[in-house]
Short mmCIF file of C-alpha atoms and ligand atoms in Angstrom, two decimals:
data_model
loop_
_atom_site.label_atom_id
_atom_site.label_comp_id
_atom_site.label_asym_id
_atom_site.label_seq_id
_atom_site.Cartn_x
_atom_site.Cartn_y
_atom_site.Cartn_z
CA MET A 1 -70.68 19.92 -126.59
CA ARG A 2 -68.23 20.39 -129.45
CA ILE A 3 -64.87 21.49 -128.08
CA LEU A 4 -61.72 22.87 -129.69
CA VAL A 5 -58.39 22.91 -127.82
CA VAL A 6 -55.68 25.18 -129.26
CA GLY A 7 -52.03 24.14 -128.96
CA SER A 8 -49.70 21.20 -129.56
CA GLY A 9 -47.72 20.53 -126.39
CA GLY A 10 -47.82 18.21 -123.41
CA ARG A 11 -50.13 20.67 -121.65
CA GLU A 12 -52.63 20.46 -124.50
CA HIS A 13 -52.43 16.64 -124.53
CA ALA A 14 -53.24 16.69 -120.81
CA LEU A 15 -56.15 19.11 -121.40
CA CYS A 16 -57.48 16.96 -124.27
CA TRP A 17 -57.14 13.81 -122.15
CA ALA A 18 -59.21 15.39 -119.37
CA ILE A 19 -61.77 16.99 -121.69
CA ALA A 20 -62.22 13.80 -123.73
CA ALA A 21 -63.25 12.05 -120.50
CA SER A 22 -66.01 14.57 -119.77
CA PRO A 23 -69.57 13.35 -120.34
CA LEU A 24 -70.28 16.85 -121.69
CA THR A 25 -67.93 16.36 -124.64
CA SER A 26 -69.58 15.09 -127.82
CA ALA A 27 -66.75 16.02 -130.21
CA LEU A 28 -63.17 17.11 -129.52
CA PHE A 29 -60.81 18.85 -131.93
CA CYS A 30 -57.28 20.11 -131.41
CA ALA A 31 -55.38 22.65 -133.53
CA PRO A 32 -52.75 21.66 -134.44
CA GLY A 33 -52.28 18.84 -131.88
CA ASN A 34 -49.64 16.08 -131.96
CA ALA A 35 -49.39 12.29 -132.31
CA GLY A 36 -50.56 11.65 -128.75
CA ILE A 37 -53.42 14.14 -128.91
CA ALA A 38 -54.61 12.31 -132.04
CA ASP A 39 -55.68 9.45 -129.73
CA GLU A 40 -58.09 11.78 -127.91
CA ALA A 41 -59.12 14.37 -130.48
CA THR A 42 -59.39 15.06 -134.18
CA CYS A 43 -56.27 17.08 -135.00
CA VAL A 44 -56.73 19.92 -137.48
CA PRO A 45 -53.71 21.47 -139.20
CA ILE A 46 -54.26 25.11 -138.20
CA ALA A 47 -51.31 26.95 -136.68
CA MET A 48 -52.04 28.52 -133.32
CA ASP A 49 -50.98 31.98 -134.57
CA ASP A 50 -53.51 31.87 -137.43
CA LEU A 51 -56.26 33.49 -135.38
CA ASP A 52 -58.62 34.10 -138.29
CA ALA A 53 -58.40 30.49 -139.47
CA LEU A 54 -59.12 29.31 -135.92
CA VAL A 55 -62.21 31.53 -135.70
CA ARG A 56 -63.36 30.29 -139.14
CA PHE A 57 -62.92 26.68 -138.04
CA THR A 58 -65.03 27.21 -134.92
CA ARG A 59 -67.82 28.64 -137.10
CA ASP A 60 -67.61 25.93 -139.77
CA GLU A 61 -67.53 23.13 -137.20
CA GLU A 62 -70.11 24.72 -134.90
CA ILE A 63 -67.75 24.61 -131.92
CA ASP A 64 -69.44 25.42 -128.59
CA PHE A 65 -66.35 26.09 -126.49
CA VAL A 66 -62.67 26.78 -127.15
CA VAL A 67 -59.86 26.08 -124.67
CA VAL A 68 -56.69 28.01 -125.46
CA GLY A 69 -53.55 26.30 -124.13
CA PRO A 70 -50.50 28.52 -124.83
CA GLU A 71 -49.83 32.18 -124.05
CA ALA A 72 -48.99 33.45 -127.55
CA PRO A 73 -52.53 33.28 -129.02
CA LEU A 74 -53.95 34.72 -125.78
CA VAL A 75 -51.59 37.70 -125.88
CA ALA A 76 -52.38 38.08 -129.60
CA GLY A 77 -56.11 38.34 -128.81
CA LEU A 78 -57.62 34.98 -129.84
CA VAL A 79 -60.20 35.08 -127.05
CA ASP A 80 -61.23 38.62 -128.08
CA LYS A 81 -61.75 37.46 -131.67
CA LEU A 82 -63.70 34.38 -130.64
CA THR A 83 -65.89 36.41 -128.29
CA ALA A 84 -66.57 38.94 -131.02
CA ALA A 85 -67.64 36.04 -133.26
CA GLY A 86 -70.02 34.82 -130.54
CA ILE A 87 -67.94 31.80 -129.53
CA LYS A 88 -67.33 31.03 -125.88
CA ALA A 89 -63.69 30.52 -124.89
CA PHE A 90 -61.54 29.71 -121.87
CA GLY A 91 -58.69 32.15 -121.27
CA PRO A 92 -58.06 35.87 -120.84
CA THR A 93 -58.55 38.66 -123.36
CA ALA A 94 -55.44 40.36 -124.75
CA ALA A 95 -55.94 43.23 -122.30
CA ALA A 96 -55.78 40.76 -119.38
CA ALA A 97 -53.08 38.50 -120.89
CA ILE A 98 -50.70 41.46 -120.48
CA LEU A 99 -49.97 39.96 -117.05
CA GLU A 100 -47.79 37.47 -118.94
CA GLY A 101 -47.16 39.58 -122.05
CA SER A 102 -45.35 42.39 -120.22
CA LYS A 103 -43.23 41.85 -117.14
CA ALA A 104 -42.90 45.63 -116.76
CA PHE A 105 -46.70 46.01 -116.68
CA THR A 106 -46.95 43.29 -114.05
CA LYS A 107 -44.27 44.83 -111.82
CA ASP A 108 -46.02 48.23 -111.89
CA PHE A 109 -49.38 46.50 -111.35
CA CYS A 110 -47.98 44.77 -108.25
CA ALA A 111 -46.72 48.11 -106.97
CA ARG A 112 -50.15 49.73 -107.53
CA HIS A 113 -51.95 46.93 -105.68
CA ALA A 114 -49.43 46.15 -102.92
CA ILE A 115 -48.77 42.61 -104.21
CA PRO A 116 -45.47 41.26 -102.86
CA THR A 117 -42.75 41.01 -105.54
CA ALA A 118 -39.00 41.71 -105.79
CA ALA A 119 -37.87 45.39 -105.80
CA TYR A 120 -37.26 46.48 -109.41
CA GLY A 121 -36.63 49.11 -112.00
CA ARG A 122 -37.92 49.18 -115.61
CA PHE A 123 -35.80 50.62 -118.41
CA THR A 124 -35.91 51.48 -122.09
CA ASP A 125 -32.46 53.07 -121.88
CA THR A 126 -29.33 50.90 -121.50
CA GLU A 127 -27.29 53.50 -119.60
CA ALA A 128 -30.05 54.05 -117.04
CA ALA A 129 -30.36 50.27 -116.57
CA LYS A 130 -26.60 49.94 -116.09
CA ALA A 131 -26.50 52.78 -113.56
CA TYR A 132 -29.28 51.05 -111.59
CA ILE A 133 -27.37 47.74 -111.64
CA ARG A 134 -24.16 49.40 -110.38
CA GLU A 135 -26.13 51.06 -107.61
CA GLN A 136 -27.97 47.87 -106.55
CA GLY A 137 -25.07 45.40 -106.79
CA VAL A 138 -25.34 41.62 -107.30
CA PRO A 139 -26.84 39.07 -107.44
CA ILE A 140 -29.44 40.74 -109.63
CA VAL A 141 -31.92 39.57 -112.26
CA VAL A 142 -32.28 41.05 -115.76
CA LYS A 143 -35.45 40.25 -117.74
CA ALA A 144 -36.74 41.03 -121.20
CA ASP A 145 -40.16 42.67 -120.88
CA GLY A 146 -42.03 40.61 -123.48
CA LEU A 147 -42.64 36.94 -124.32
CA ALA A 148 -39.36 35.05 -124.77
CA ALA A 149 -40.46 31.41 -124.42
CA GLY A 150 -39.20 31.29 -120.83
CA LYS A 151 -35.67 32.26 -121.90
CA GLY A 152 -35.57 36.03 -121.39
CA VAL A 153 -34.32 35.92 -117.79
CA ILE A 154 -30.68 36.25 -116.78
CA ILE A 155 -29.58 35.79 -113.18
CA ALA A 156 -26.30 37.70 -112.84
CA GLU A 157 -23.78 36.80 -110.16
CA THR A 158 -21.41 39.62 -111.15
CA VAL A 159 -21.95 43.23 -112.25
CA GLU A 160 -20.14 42.36 -115.50
CA GLN A 161 -22.69 39.62 -116.30
CA ALA A 162 -25.58 41.94 -115.53
CA LEU A 163 -24.23 44.68 -117.80
CA GLU A 164 -23.65 42.12 -120.57
CA ALA A 165 -27.24 40.91 -120.13
CA VAL A 166 -28.49 44.47 -120.65
CA ASP A 167 -26.52 44.76 -123.91
CA SER A 168 -27.52 41.34 -125.13
CA ILE A 169 -31.24 41.93 -124.52
CA MET A 170 -31.52 45.63 -125.44
CA ALA A 171 -28.73 46.34 -127.94
CA ASP A 172 -28.30 42.91 -129.61
CA ARG A 173 -32.01 42.04 -129.29
CA ALA A 174 -31.24 38.47 -128.21
CA PHE A 175 -35.00 38.01 -127.66
CA GLY A 176 -36.15 40.33 -130.46
CA ASP A 177 -38.73 42.98 -129.63
CA ALA A 178 -39.37 41.31 -126.27
CA GLY A 179 -36.23 43.23 -125.24
CA LEU A 180 -37.36 46.75 -126.21
CA GLU A 181 -37.76 47.24 -122.48
CA ILE A 182 -36.20 45.39 -119.55
CA VAL A 183 -36.95 44.83 -115.91
CA VAL A 184 -34.06 44.65 -113.46
CA GLU A 185 -35.01 43.16 -110.11
CA ALA A 186 -33.67 41.97 -106.79
CA PHE A 187 -32.66 38.31 -106.49
CA LEU A 188 -35.11 36.45 -104.23
CA VAL A 189 -33.98 33.67 -101.92
CA GLY A 190 -36.32 30.80 -101.11
CA GLU A 191 -38.07 27.82 -102.67
CA GLU A 192 -40.00 28.17 -105.91
CA ALA A 193 -43.54 26.92 -106.46
CA SER A 194 -46.12 27.06 -109.24
CA PHE A 195 -49.53 28.12 -107.94
CA PHE A 196 -52.70 27.94 -110.02
CA ALA A 197 -56.10 29.57 -109.58
CA LEU A 198 -59.15 29.49 -111.83
CA VAL A 199 -60.62 32.95 -112.24
CA ASP A 200 -63.99 34.07 -113.65
CA GLY A 201 -63.45 37.83 -113.62
CA THR A 202 -64.56 38.24 -110.00
CA ASN A 203 -64.05 34.97 -108.15
CA ALA A 204 -60.90 32.88 -107.88
CA ILE A 205 -60.63 29.28 -106.72
CA PRO A 206 -57.26 27.72 -105.94
CA LEU A 207 -56.19 24.60 -107.78
CA VAL A 208 -53.39 22.44 -106.38
CA ALA A 209 -49.80 23.72 -106.43
CA ALA A 210 -46.85 22.06 -108.14
CA GLN A 211 -43.11 22.33 -108.47
CA ASP A 212 -41.32 22.52 -111.79
CA HIS A 213 -37.68 21.74 -112.68
CA LYS A 214 -36.53 24.52 -114.99
CA ARG A 215 -32.84 23.70 -115.36
CA VAL A 216 -31.81 21.01 -117.83
CA GLY A 217 -29.50 19.05 -115.55
CA ASP A 218 -29.76 16.92 -112.42
CA GLY A 219 -29.28 18.96 -109.25
CA ASP A 220 -30.74 22.04 -111.00
CA VAL A 221 -27.71 22.93 -113.08
CA GLY A 222 -27.30 24.09 -116.67
CA PRO A 223 -29.47 26.29 -118.87
CA ASN A 224 -33.13 27.05 -118.29
CA THR A 225 -35.71 25.01 -120.22
CA GLY A 226 -39.48 25.08 -120.56
CA GLY A 227 -39.57 22.58 -117.66
CA MET A 228 -38.00 19.11 -117.32
CA GLY A 229 -40.45 17.64 -114.84
CA ALA A 230 -43.02 18.50 -112.22
CA TYR A 231 -44.81 17.08 -109.24
CA SER A 232 -47.80 17.94 -107.11
CA PRO A 233 -48.50 18.59 -104.28
CA ALA A 234 -45.67 21.02 -103.54
CA PRO A 235 -44.77 20.49 -99.86
CA VAL A 236 -43.78 24.16 -99.53
CA VAL A 237 -47.39 25.19 -100.31
CA ASP A 238 -49.39 23.80 -97.39
CA ALA A 239 -52.98 24.84 -96.63
CA ALA A 240 -51.89 27.92 -94.67
CA MET A 241 -49.51 29.04 -97.42
CA SER A 242 -52.20 28.48 -100.03
CA GLU A 243 -54.52 30.79 -98.08
CA ARG A 244 -51.82 33.47 -97.87
CA ILE A 245 -51.14 33.23 -101.61
CA MET A 246 -54.85 33.62 -102.36
CA ALA A 247 -55.24 36.59 -99.98
CA GLU A 248 -51.95 38.41 -100.69
CA ILE A 249 -51.42 37.69 -104.39
CA ILE A 250 -54.30 36.13 -106.33
CA GLU A 251 -57.30 38.02 -104.91
CA PRO A 252 -55.71 41.51 -105.12
CA THR A 253 -54.76 40.66 -108.71
CA VAL A 254 -58.31 39.69 -109.67
CA ARG A 255 -59.74 42.85 -108.01
CA GLY A 256 -57.02 45.08 -109.45
CA MET A 257 -57.43 43.78 -113.00
CA ALA A 258 -61.20 44.31 -112.85
CA ALA A 259 -60.69 47.84 -111.47
CA GLU A 260 -58.28 48.63 -114.29
CA ASP A 261 -60.71 47.47 -116.95
CA ARG A 262 -58.68 44.36 -117.69
CA THR A 263 -61.08 41.82 -116.16
CA PHE A 264 -59.23 38.50 -115.94
CA LYS A 265 -60.82 35.16 -116.80
CA GLY A 266 -58.95 31.91 -117.21
CA VAL A 267 -56.17 30.35 -115.20
CA LEU A 268 -53.74 32.53 -113.27
CA PHE A 269 -50.42 30.75 -112.89
CA ALA A 270 -48.30 32.50 -110.27
CA GLY A 271 -44.61 31.63 -110.36
CA LEU A 272 -43.71 32.19 -106.72
CA MET A 273 -40.70 32.34 -104.47
CA ILE A 274 -41.64 31.23 -100.97
CA THR A 275 -39.27 33.42 -98.97
CA GLU A 276 -38.78 33.71 -95.21
CA GLU A 277 -41.23 36.63 -95.22
CA GLY A 278 -43.83 34.75 -97.25
CA PRO A 279 -44.84 34.34 -100.89
CA SER A 280 -43.37 36.73 -103.46
CA LEU A 281 -44.48 36.88 -107.09
CA ILE A 282 -41.71 36.08 -109.60
CA GLU A 283 -43.98 36.20 -112.62
CA TYR A 284 -47.49 35.66 -113.84
CA ASN A 285 -48.50 33.31 -116.61
CA VAL A 286 -52.02 33.41 -117.98
CA ARG A 287 -52.33 29.71 -118.88
CA PHE A 288 -51.63 26.34 -117.35
CA GLY A 289 -48.00 25.39 -116.80
CA ASP A 290 -46.27 22.82 -118.94
CA PRO A 291 -45.46 20.24 -117.47
CA GLU A 292 -47.45 21.30 -114.37
CA CYS A 293 -50.76 20.78 -116.19
CA GLN A 294 -49.88 17.11 -116.72
CA VAL A 295 -49.69 16.43 -112.97
CA LEU A 296 -52.73 18.60 -112.23
CA VAL A 297 -55.05 16.67 -114.55
CA MET A 298 -53.88 13.36 -113.07
CA ARG A 299 -54.77 14.58 -109.56
CA LEU A 300 -58.13 16.09 -110.56
CA MET A 301 -61.06 13.91 -109.53
CA SER A 302 -63.76 16.31 -110.79
CA ASP A 303 -64.67 16.90 -114.40
CA LEU A 304 -62.36 19.67 -115.72
CA LEU A 305 -64.64 20.91 -118.51
CA PRO A 306 -67.45 22.43 -116.37
CA ALA A 307 -64.81 24.31 -114.36
CA LEU A 308 -63.34 25.84 -117.52
CA ILE A 309 -66.84 26.77 -118.71
CA ALA A 310 -67.69 28.29 -115.30
CA SER A 311 -64.54 30.43 -115.56
CA ALA A 312 -65.62 31.74 -118.96
CA GLU A 313 -69.21 32.33 -117.80
CA GLY A 314 -68.41 34.06 -114.49
CA GLN A 315 -69.90 31.17 -112.49
CA LEU A 316 -67.07 30.08 -110.21
CA ALA A 317 -68.51 31.56 -106.99
CA HIS A 318 -69.64 28.26 -105.47
CA PHE A 319 -67.69 25.91 -107.66
CA ASP A 320 -66.01 23.02 -105.92
CA LEU A 321 -63.22 20.95 -107.41
CA ARG A 322 -62.16 17.67 -105.85
CA TRP A 323 -58.65 16.27 -105.99
CA PHE A 324 -57.01 12.93 -105.28
CA ASP A 325 -54.67 13.11 -102.29
CA GLU A 326 -52.17 10.92 -104.15
CA PRO A 327 -49.15 12.74 -105.56
CA ALA A 328 -48.49 12.85 -109.30
CA LEU A 329 -45.16 13.30 -111.02
CA THR A 330 -44.07 13.96 -114.61
CA VAL A 331 -40.67 13.19 -116.10
CA VAL A 332 -40.07 15.07 -119.35
CA MET A 333 -38.17 13.16 -122.04
CA ALA A 334 -36.42 15.63 -124.34
CA ALA A 335 -34.32 15.34 -127.49
CA LYS A 336 -30.56 15.15 -126.78
CA GLY A 337 -29.15 18.67 -127.12
CA TYR A 338 -32.28 20.46 -125.84
CA PRO A 339 -32.57 23.36 -124.91
CA GLY A 340 -29.87 23.92 -127.57
CA ALA A 341 -29.88 22.41 -131.07
CA TYR A 342 -31.25 18.87 -131.38
CA GLU A 343 -31.97 16.32 -134.07
CA LYS A 344 -35.48 15.86 -135.44
CA ASN A 345 -37.32 12.82 -136.80
CA THR A 346 -35.67 10.28 -134.52
CA VAL A 347 -37.77 7.16 -133.88
CA ILE A 348 -39.39 6.42 -130.49
CA ARG A 349 -40.55 2.88 -129.70
CA ASN A 350 -42.60 1.14 -127.02
CA VAL A 351 -44.61 4.16 -125.81
CA GLU A 352 -47.83 2.21 -126.26
CA LYS A 353 -46.46 -0.46 -123.94
CA VAL A 354 -46.47 1.89 -120.94
CA GLY A 355 -49.19 4.49 -121.52
CA GLY A 356 -52.93 4.39 -121.62
CA PRO A 357 -55.51 1.81 -120.57
CA ASP A 358 -53.83 -1.13 -122.33
CA GLY A 359 -50.38 -0.26 -121.03
CA ALA A 360 -48.13 -2.10 -118.65
CA ALA A 361 -49.18 0.16 -115.77
CA ALA A 362 -50.17 -2.78 -113.60
CA GLU A 363 -46.71 -4.28 -113.96
CA ILE A 364 -45.03 -0.96 -113.31
CA GLY A 365 -47.18 -0.13 -110.31
CA GLY A 366 -49.12 3.13 -110.25
CA ASP A 367 -51.24 4.71 -112.92
CA ILE A 368 -49.22 5.94 -115.91
CA GLN A 369 -50.08 8.35 -118.72
CA VAL A 370 -47.62 9.41 -121.39
CA PHE A 371 -48.48 12.93 -122.56
CA HIS A 372 -46.97 13.82 -125.92
CA ALA A 373 -45.40 17.16 -126.83
CA GLY A 374 -43.18 17.25 -129.95
CA THR A 375 -44.31 14.04 -131.66
CA THR A 376 -45.71 13.04 -135.03
CA ARG A 377 -46.20 9.80 -136.99
CA ASP A 378 -44.60 8.96 -140.31
CA GLY A 379 -46.35 7.18 -143.19
CA ASP A 380 -45.64 3.81 -141.59
CA GLY A 381 -47.20 4.85 -138.28
CA ARG A 382 -43.85 5.08 -136.49
CA LEU A 383 -43.65 7.66 -133.71
CA LEU A 384 -41.10 10.42 -134.42
CA ALA A 385 -39.70 13.15 -132.18
CA ILE A 386 -40.01 16.58 -133.80
CA GLY A 387 -39.53 18.94 -130.87
CA GLY A 388 -37.27 19.68 -127.91
CA ARG A 389 -39.58 18.44 -125.18
CA VAL A 390 -41.14 15.27 -126.56
CA LEU A 391 -42.88 13.13 -123.91
CA GLY A 392 -44.18 13.76 -120.38
CA VAL A 393 -44.20 10.41 -118.61
CA THR A 394 -46.65 10.91 -115.75
CA ALA A 395 -47.49 8.68 -112.82
CA ILE A 396 -49.89 8.95 -109.90
CA ALA A 397 -49.33 6.66 -106.90
CA GLY A 398 -49.69 6.35 -103.13
CA SER A 399 -46.58 8.39 -102.34
CA ILE A 400 -44.23 10.71 -104.15
CA SER A 401 -41.48 8.08 -104.12
CA ASP A 402 -43.84 5.43 -105.56
CA ALA A 403 -44.92 7.89 -108.25
CA ARG A 404 -41.28 8.63 -109.05
CA ASP A 405 -40.38 4.92 -109.23
CA ALA A 406 -43.35 4.18 -111.49
CA ALA A 407 -42.57 7.11 -113.80
CA TYR A 408 -38.91 6.10 -114.16
CA LYS A 409 -39.83 2.46 -114.81
CA ALA A 410 -42.05 3.70 -117.60
CA VAL A 411 -39.29 5.98 -118.91
CA ASP A 412 -36.91 3.02 -118.98
CA ALA A 413 -39.43 0.92 -120.90
CA ILE A 414 -39.52 3.53 -123.68
CA ASP A 415 -36.96 2.91 -126.39
CA TRP A 416 -35.61 6.25 -127.61
CA PRO A 417 -31.81 6.36 -127.88
CA ASP A 418 -31.90 10.01 -128.98
CA GLY A 419 -33.74 11.23 -125.89
CA PHE A 420 -32.75 12.03 -122.32
CA CYS A 421 -34.40 13.05 -119.07
CA ARG A 422 -33.50 14.32 -115.62
CA ARG A 423 -33.17 11.49 -113.10
CA ASP A 424 -33.93 13.52 -109.98
CA ILE A 425 -37.49 14.80 -110.44
CA ALA A 426 -39.04 15.65 -107.04
CA TRP A 427 -35.71 15.62 -105.19
CA ARG A 428 -36.81 18.51 -102.99
CA ALA A 429 -39.97 16.76 -101.86
CA LEU A 430 -38.11 13.48 -101.31
CA GLU A 431 -35.36 15.19 -99.32
CA ARG A 432 -37.97 16.64 -96.98
CA GLY A 433 -39.14 13.05 -96.37
P1 AMP B 1 -39.30 33.65 -115.11
O1 AMP B 1 -39.23 33.38 -116.59
O2 AMP B 1 -39.58 35.07 -114.74
O3 AMP B 1 -40.12 32.62 -114.36
O4 AMP B 1 -37.83 33.35 -114.58
C1 AMP B 1 -37.21 32.12 -114.86
C2 AMP B 1 -36.55 31.62 -113.61
O5 AMP B 1 -35.57 32.55 -113.15
C3 AMP B 1 -37.50 31.48 -112.42
O6 AMP B 1 -38.17 30.28 -112.44
C4 AMP B 1 -36.55 31.59 -111.27
O7 AMP B 1 -35.88 30.36 -111.05
C5 AMP B 1 -35.54 32.58 -111.74
N1 AMP B 1 -35.87 33.95 -111.28
C6 AMP B 1 -36.58 34.88 -111.93
N2 AMP B 1 -36.67 36.00 -111.20
C7 AMP B 1 -36.01 35.77 -110.05
C8 AMP B 1 -35.75 36.55 -108.88
N3 AMP B 1 -36.15 37.80 -108.77
N4 AMP B 1 -35.02 35.98 -107.88
C9 AMP B 1 -34.57 34.71 -108.00
N5 AMP B 1 -34.78 33.93 -109.07
C10 AMP B 1 -35.49 34.45 -110.09
N1 LIG B 2 -43.39 25.11 -116.51
C1 LIG B 2 -43.33 26.52 -116.58
C2 LIG B 2 -44.19 27.12 -117.57
O1 LIG B 2 -45.12 26.52 -118.09
O2 LIG B 2 -44.00 28.29 -117.86
#
């Protein structure tokens, strides 16, 4: 089959790496891709928001199946356009991608279908939002309704902060039109987990769970990022918890979306708080997590591609995916300054020494893959950093501490003076022992 993957991040490198290994794949393209993806796929310079150019490319290149990585083209309706053009694609339609595209929709949807989530109010009027905040007290969470690249959430410890958040999102439009409406919700206490299920419209099968590290600094301090590292399995999601999440959150969502004429196909990524009462939905994403996808593909023993096709074709009913028991862990290397301003075009050396089949994995211990995010090559073939999150150094090994040691050895073998990483990935799992 001829496959196109859409996107350019670490998640898309992980997807390309897995899809390239499938015996079903005869040709693999990625739009627009990055320097690491170029080792697995033919990169084509089409921006992921140029939906018409993407559809044209799939026709010209006789693509059989498209895998859409990021949320923006899904929310914009890429899968609808591909389907209309007769091209099969993995991911939800725009009508179903609203689960990520509108937090207010999702909160009301949870209320309609009795899916556990924090108590909330939704507001288009600043004064009404402020009155609700004064009434509820703190801590409280203020969120822009729309897509804000993971940044539209403010956790307020004081009423002052919460009121400021309302003004910054709604009056000053800190996140643009994403802040035309806001959700204000109760602060949940517990441990967070990322839960993934493949959905074919009717059936859902759980994938493995992971934990992300959203804050930029060691010990979970500092501003939120897209994710500084991940590991799987997540000890807080054991088999019993996974069953509860499927029964209380994922399955009612799949049934509810179908009943509301928003049939969901693709991957449902539930951002959860595991509270004392059980799992509570923080947010839905309608795509794989980044960097969670990197650890998932390392743990997946089965061929990923047939599972993605079965999701698109409504054939997941008896589908079985097999996983390695071994834990996997990703350390994200980011440009110094991220998630604020950072320098571009700094040179990275020695990546080829640690990643891939010819790498120094044997020496390091454990199996290492370096998934690229914001990278490119200059005319001389040197690897340059051109984004905030740049590399996802991923290891799979016999234990979480072995995986961590292998990943950090690989990180230390990479020569990039302008990059940094967190040094405590998986601390929660390691603390549990
Ligand atoms: P979101 O973009 O909705 O995933 O929110 C970003 C982060 O804010 C989450 O990963 C949580 O750490 C935190 N967060 C969001 N909503 C809540 C909540 N209701 N209670 C506690 N923490 C939250
Ligand atoms: N790692 C969190 C996300 O992909 O949204």
